[in-house]
Coordinates of N, CA, C and O in Angstrom, one line a residue:
M1 N 148.4 95.5 160.5 CA 148.0 96.2 161.7 C 146.7 95.5 162.2 O 145.8 95.3 161.4
V2 N 146.6 95.2 163.5 CA 145.4 94.6 164.0 C 144.9 95.4 165.2 O 145.7 95.7 166.2
D3 N 143.6 95.7 165.1 CA 142.9 96.5 166.2 C 141.4 96.3 165.9 O 141.0 96.3 164.8
D4 N 140.7 96.1 167.0 CA 139.2 95.9 166.9 C 138.5 97.3 166.6 O 137.4 97.3 166.2
D5 N 139.2 98.4 166.7 CA 138.7 99.7 166.5 C 138.9 100.0 165.0 O 140.0 100.5 164.6
V6 N 137.9 99.8 164.2 CA 138.1 100.0 162.7 C 138.4 101.4 162.3 O 139.2 101.7 161.4
T7 N 137.8 102.4 163.1 CA 138.1 103.8 162.8 C 139.6 104.1 163.0 O 140.2 104.7 162.2
L8 N 140.1 103.6 164.1 CA 141.6 103.8 164.3 C 142.4 103.0 163.3 O 143.4 103.6 162.8
L9 N 142.0 101.9 162.9 CA 142.7 101.1 161.9 C 142.8 102.0 160.6 O 143.9 102.1 160.0
R10 N 141.7 102.5 160.2 CA 141.7 103.2 158.9 C 142.5 104.5 159.0 O 143.2 104.9 158.1
A11 N 142.4 105.2 160.1 CA 143.1 106.5 160.3 C 144.6 106.2 160.3 O 145.4 106.9 159.7
T12 N 145.0 105.2 161.0 CA 146.4 104.8 161.1 C 147.0 104.4 159.8 O 148.0 104.8 159.3
A13 N 146.2 103.6 159.0 CA 146.6 103.2 157.7 C 146.7 104.4 156.8 O 147.7 104.4 156.0
A14 N 145.8 105.3 156.9 CA 145.9 106.5 156.0 C 147.2 107.3 156.2 O 147.8 107.7 155.3
I15 N 147.6 107.4 157.5 CA 148.8 108.1 157.8 C 150.0 107.4 157.3 O 150.9 107.9 156.6
L16 N 150.0 106.1 157.5 CA 151.2 105.3 157.0 C 151.3 105.2 155.5 O 152.3 105.3 154.9
E17 N 150.1 105.2 154.8 CA 150.1 105.2 153.4 C 150.6 106.5 152.8 O 151.3 106.5 151.8
L18 N 150.2 107.6 153.5 CA 150.7 108.9 153.0 C 152.2 109.0 153.1 O 152.9 109.7 152.4
E19 N 152.8 108.2 154.1 CA 154.2 108.2 154.3 C 154.9 107.1 153.4 O 156.1 106.9 153.5
G20 N 154.2 106.5 152.5 CA 154.7 105.5 151.6 C 154.7 104.1 152.0 O 155.2 103.2 151.3
F21 N 154.1 103.8 153.1 CA 154.0 102.4 153.5 C 152.7 101.7 153.0 O 151.7 102.4 152.8
E22 N 152.8 100.4 152.7 CA 151.6 99.6 152.4 C 151.1 99.1 153.7 O 151.8 98.7 154.6
T23 N 149.8 99.0 153.8 CA 149.2 98.4 155.0 C 148.2 97.3 154.7 O 147.6 97.2 153.7
I24 N 148.1 96.4 155.7 CA 147.1 95.3 155.7 C 146.4 95.4 157.0 O 147.1 95.5 158.1
L25 N 145.1 95.5 156.9 CA 144.3 95.8 158.2 C 143.5 94.6 158.6 O 143.0 93.9 157.7
S26 N 143.5 94.4 159.9 CA 142.7 93.3 160.4 C 142.0 93.7 161.7 O 142.6 94.4 162.6
D27 N 140.7 93.4 161.8 CA 140.0 93.8 163.1 C 140.0 92.6 164.1 O 139.3 92.8 165.1
T28 N 140.6 91.5 163.7 CA 140.7 90.4 164.7 C 142.1 89.8 164.7 O 142.8 89.8 163.6
A29 N 142.6 89.3 165.8 CA 143.9 88.7 165.9 C 143.9 87.4 165.0 O 145.0 87.2 164.3
A30 N 142.9 86.6 164.9 CA 142.9 85.4 164.1 C 143.1 85.7 162.6 O 143.9 85.1 162.0
R31 N 142.4 86.8 162.2 CA 142.6 87.2 160.8 C 144.0 87.7 160.5 O 144.6 87.4 159.5
A32 N 144.6 88.4 161.5 CA 145.9 88.9 161.3 C 146.9 87.7 161.2 O 147.8 87.8 160.4
I33 N 146.8 86.7 162.0 CA 147.6 85.5 162.0 C 147.5 84.9 160.6 O 148.5 84.4 160.0
E34 N 146.3 84.8 160.1 CA 146.0 84.2 158.8 C 146.7 85.0 157.7 O 147.4 84.4 156.8
F35 N 146.6 86.3 157.8 CA 147.3 87.2 156.8 C 148.8 86.9 156.8 O 149.5 86.8 155.8
L36 N 149.4 86.8 158.0 CA 150.8 86.6 158.2 C 151.3 85.3 157.5 O 152.4 85.2 157.1
Q37 N 150.4 84.3 157.5 CA 150.7 83.0 156.9 C 150.8 83.1 155.4 O 151.5 82.3 154.8
H38 N 150.1 84.1 154.8 CA 150.0 84.1 153.3 C 150.6 85.3 152.7 O 150.7 85.4 151.4
L39 N 150.9 86.4 153.4 CA 151.3 87.6 152.8 C 152.7 88.1 153.4 O 153.0 87.9 154.6
P40 N 153.6 88.6 152.6 CA 154.8 89.2 153.1 C 154.6 90.4 153.9 O 153.9 91.4 153.4
V41 N 155.0 90.4 155.1 CA 154.8 91.5 156.0 C 156.1 92.0 156.6 O 156.9 91.1 157.1
A42 N 156.4 93.3 156.7 CA 157.7 93.8 157.2 C 157.6 94.0 158.7 O 158.6 94.0 159.4
A43 N 156.4 94.3 159.2 CA 156.2 94.6 160.7 C 154.7 94.5 161.0 O 153.9 94.6 160.1
V44 N 154.4 94.3 162.3 CA 153.0 94.2 162.7 C 152.8 95.2 163.8 O 153.6 95.3 164.8
I45 N 151.7 95.9 163.8 CA 151.2 96.7 164.9 C 150.0 96.0 165.5 O 149.1 95.7 164.8
V46 N 150.1 95.8 166.8 CA 149.1 95.0 167.5 C 148.5 95.8 168.7 O 149.3 96.2 169.6
D47 N 147.2 95.9 168.7 CA 146.5 96.4 169.9 C 146.5 95.4 171.0 O 146.5 94.2 170.7
I48 N 146.6 95.8 172.2 CA 146.7 94.9 173.3 C 145.3 94.4 173.7 O 145.2 93.2 174.0
F49 N 144.3 95.3 173.8 CA 143.0 94.8 174.2 C 142.0 94.7 173.1 O 141.6 95.7 172.5
M50 N 141.7 93.4 172.8 CA 140.8 93.1 171.7 C 139.8 92.0 172.2 O 140.3 91.2 173.0
P51 N 138.6 92.0 171.7 CA 137.7 91.0 172.2 C 137.9 89.5 171.9 O 137.7 88.6 172.6
D52 N 138.5 89.3 170.7 CA 138.6 87.9 170.2 C 139.8 87.2 170.9 O 139.8 86.1 171.3
Q53 N 140.9 87.9 171.0 CA 142.2 87.4 171.5 C 143.0 88.6 171.9 O 143.2 89.5 171.1
D54 N 143.6 88.7 173.1 CA 144.3 89.9 173.5 C 145.6 89.9 172.7 O 146.1 89.0 172.2
G55 N 146.2 91.1 172.7 CA 147.4 91.4 172.0 C 148.6 90.7 172.6 O 149.5 90.3 171.9
M56 N 148.6 90.4 173.9 CA 149.7 89.7 174.5 C 149.8 88.3 173.9 O 150.9 87.8 173.6
E57 N 148.7 87.6 173.8 CA 148.6 86.3 173.2 C 149.0 86.4 171.7 O 149.8 85.5 171.2
T58 N 148.6 87.4 171.0 CA 148.9 87.6 169.6 C 150.4 87.8 169.5 O 151.0 87.2 168.6
I59 N 151.0 88.6 170.3 CA 152.4 88.8 170.2 C 153.2 87.5 170.5 O 154.1 87.2 169.7
G60 N 152.7 86.7 171.4 CA 153.3 85.4 171.7 C 153.3 84.5 170.5 O 154.2 83.8 170.1
Q61 N 152.1 84.5 169.8 CA 151.9 83.6 168.6 C 152.9 84.1 167.5 O 153.5 83.3 166.8
I62 N 152.9 85.4 167.3 CA 153.7 85.9 166.2 C 155.2 85.6 166.5 O 155.9 85.2 165.6
R63 N 155.6 85.9 167.7 CA 157.0 85.7 168.1 C 157.4 84.2 167.9 O 158.5 83.9 167.5
G64 N 156.5 83.3 168.3 CA 156.7 81.9 168.2 C 156.9 81.4 166.7 O 157.7 80.5 166.4
R65 N 156.1 82.0 165.8 CA 156.1 81.5 164.4 C 157.0 82.3 163.5 O 157.6 81.8 162.5
W66 N 157.2 83.6 163.8 CA 158.0 84.5 163.0 C 158.9 85.3 164.0 O 158.7 86.5 164.3
P67 N 159.9 84.7 164.5 CA 160.8 85.2 165.5 C 161.4 86.5 165.2 O 161.8 87.3 166.1
D68 N 161.7 86.8 163.9 CA 162.4 88.0 163.5 C 161.5 89.2 163.0 O 161.9 90.2 162.7
L69 N 160.2 88.9 163.0 CA 159.2 89.9 162.5 C 159.1 91.0 163.6 O 158.7 90.8 164.7
P70 N 159.4 92.3 163.2 CA 159.2 93.4 164.2 C 157.7 93.6 164.6 O 156.8 93.5 163.7
I71 N 157.5 93.8 165.9 CA 156.2 94.0 166.4 C 156.1 95.3 167.2 O 157.0 95.6 168.0
I72 N 155.1 96.1 166.9 CA 154.8 97.3 167.7 C 153.5 97.0 168.4 O 152.5 96.7 167.8
A73 N 153.6 97.2 169.8 CA 152.4 97.0 170.6 C 151.8 98.4 170.8 O 152.5 99.4 170.9
M74 N 150.4 98.5 170.9 CA 149.8 99.8 171.2 C 148.7 99.6 172.2 O 148.0 98.5 172.2
S75 N 148.5 100.5 173.1 CA 147.5 100.4 174.1 C 147.2 101.8 174.7 O 148.1 102.7 174.7
G76 N 146.0 102.0 175.1 CA 145.5 103.2 175.8 C 145.3 102.9 177.3 O 144.8 103.7 178.0
G77 N 145.7 101.7 177.7 CA 145.5 101.3 179.1 C 144.2 100.6 179.3 O 143.5 100.4 178.3
W78 N 144.0 100.2 180.5 CA 142.7 99.5 180.7 C 142.4 99.7 182.2 O 143.2 99.3 183.1
R79 N 141.2 100.2 182.4 CA 140.7 100.5 183.8 C 141.8 101.0 184.7 O 142.2 102.2 184.6
T80 N 142.4 100.2 185.6 CA 143.4 100.7 186.6 C 144.8 100.4 186.2 O 145.7 100.7 186.9
I81 N 145.0 99.8 185.0 CA 146.3 99.5 184.5 C 146.8 100.5 183.6 O 146.1 100.8 182.6
S82 N 147.9 101.1 183.8 CA 148.4 102.2 183.0 C 148.9 101.6 181.6 O 149.4 100.5 181.6
P83 N 148.9 102.5 180.6 CA 149.4 102.0 179.3 C 150.9 101.7 179.4 O 151.4 100.7 178.7
D84 N 151.6 102.4 180.2 CA 153.1 102.1 180.3 C 153.3 100.7 180.8 O 154.2 100.0 180.3
T85 N 152.6 100.3 181.9 CA 152.8 98.9 182.4 C 152.4 97.9 181.4 O 153.1 96.9 181.2
I86 N 151.3 98.1 180.7 CA 150.9 97.2 179.7 C 151.9 97.0 178.5 O 152.3 95.9 178.1
L87 N 152.4 98.2 178.1 CA 153.3 98.2 177.0 C 154.7 97.6 177.4 O 155.4 96.9 176.6
E88 N 155.1 97.8 178.6 CA 156.3 97.2 179.1 C 156.2 95.7 179.1 O 157.2 94.9 178.7
T89 N 155.1 95.2 179.5 CA 154.8 93.7 179.4 C 154.8 93.2 178.0 O 155.4 92.2 177.7
A90 N 154.2 94.0 177.1 CA 154.3 93.6 175.7 C 155.7 93.5 175.2 O 156.0 92.6 174.4
Q91 N 156.5 94.4 175.6 CA 157.9 94.4 175.1 C 158.7 93.2 175.7 O 159.5 92.6 175.1
A92 N 158.3 92.9 176.9 CA 159.0 91.7 177.6 C 158.6 90.4 176.8 O 159.3 89.5 176.8
L93 N 157.4 90.4 176.2 CA 156.9 89.3 175.4 C 157.5 89.2 174.0 O 157.3 88.2 173.3
G94 N 158.1 90.3 173.6 CA 158.7 90.3 172.3 C 158.4 91.4 171.3 O 158.9 91.5 170.2
A95 N 157.6 92.4 171.8 CA 157.4 93.6 170.9 C 158.7 94.5 171.0 O 159.3 94.6 172.0
Q96 N 159.1 95.0 169.8 CA 160.3 95.8 169.8 C 160.0 97.2 170.2 O 160.9 98.0 170.5
A97 N 158.7 97.6 170.0 CA 158.4 99.0 170.3 C 157.0 99.1 170.8 O 156.2 98.1 170.7
A98 N 156.6 100.3 171.3 CA 155.3 100.5 171.9 C 154.8 101.9 171.6 O 155.6 102.8 171.5
L99 N 153.5 102.0 171.4 CA 152.8 103.3 171.2 C 151.7 103.4 172.2 O 150.9 102.5 172.3
T100 N 151.6 104.5 172.9 CA 150.5 104.8 173.8 C 149.4 105.5 173.1 O 149.7 106.5 172.4
K101 N 148.2 105.0 173.1 CA 147.1 105.6 172.5 C 146.6 106.8 173.4 O 146.6 106.6 174.6
P102 N 146.2 107.9 172.9 CA 146.3 108.3 171.5 C 147.7 108.7 171.2 O 148.4 109.3 172.0
F103 N 148.1 108.4 170.0 CA 149.5 108.8 169.5 C 149.3 109.7 168.3 O 148.3 109.7 167.7
D104 N 150.3 110.5 168.1 CA 150.2 111.4 166.9 C 151.0 110.8 165.7 O 151.7 109.8 165.8
R105 N 150.8 111.5 164.6 CA 151.4 111.1 163.4 C 152.9 110.9 163.5 O 153.5 109.9 163.0
Q106 N 153.6 111.9 164.1 CA 155.1 111.8 164.2 C 155.5 110.6 165.0 O 156.5 109.9 164.6
A107 N 154.8 110.3 166.1 CA 155.2 109.1 166.9 C 155.0 107.8 166.1 O 155.8 106.9 166.2
L108 N 153.8 107.7 165.4 CA 153.5 106.5 164.7 C 154.6 106.3 163.6 O 155.2 105.2 163.5
V109 N 154.9 107.3 162.8 CA 155.8 107.2 161.7 C 157.2 106.9 162.2 O 157.9 106.0 161.7
A110 N 157.6 107.6 163.3 CA 159.0 107.4 163.9 C 159.1 105.9 164.4 O 160.1 105.3 164.2
T111 N 158.1 105.4 165.0 CA 158.1 104.1 165.6 C 158.2 103.0 164.5 O 159.0 102.1 164.6
V112 N 157.4 103.2 163.5 CA 157.4 102.2 162.4 C 158.8 102.3 161.7 O 159.4 101.2 161.5
R113 N 159.3 103.5 161.4 CA 160.6 103.6 160.8 C 161.7 103.0 161.7 O 162.6 102.4 161.2
G114 N 161.5 103.2 163.0 CA 162.5 102.7 163.9 C 162.6 101.2 163.9 O 163.7 100.6 163.9
V115 N 161.5 100.5 163.9 CA 161.5 99.0 163.9 C 161.9 98.4 162.6 O 162.5 97.3 162.5
L116 N 161.7 99.2 161.5 CA 162.2 98.8 160.2 C 163.6 99.3 159.9 O 164.1 99.0 158.8
A117 N 164.2 100.1 160.8 CA 165.5 100.6 160.7 C 165.6 101.5 159.4 O 166.6 101.3 158.6
L118 N 164.6 102.3 159.1 CA 164.6 103.2 158.0 C 165.1 104.6 158.3 O 164.8 105.1 159.3

């Protein structure tokens, strides 16, 4: 999971770990790509707005190198752009699912299970 908001990363990881998932956390897109090169990953959750590299570019990189890796995009929107518009764009770039921030535990778990077909 990659998001520049470390508090959200930790909270989301705690929820997923309580549900039996293992998590790998990254606060930068570059570090997330590095993890993907060296660690087995079943799915990636990517925030769209990050300071080092935006999630759209990250989704493109992941899709280009790991075409079958499930991607979940997440966003709370940005200024005048709605989260729905942003997440639709992310799905057009290759994300299989999307979460609108703030999301609840049930939505998170259902989305992760959905992309993993569990």
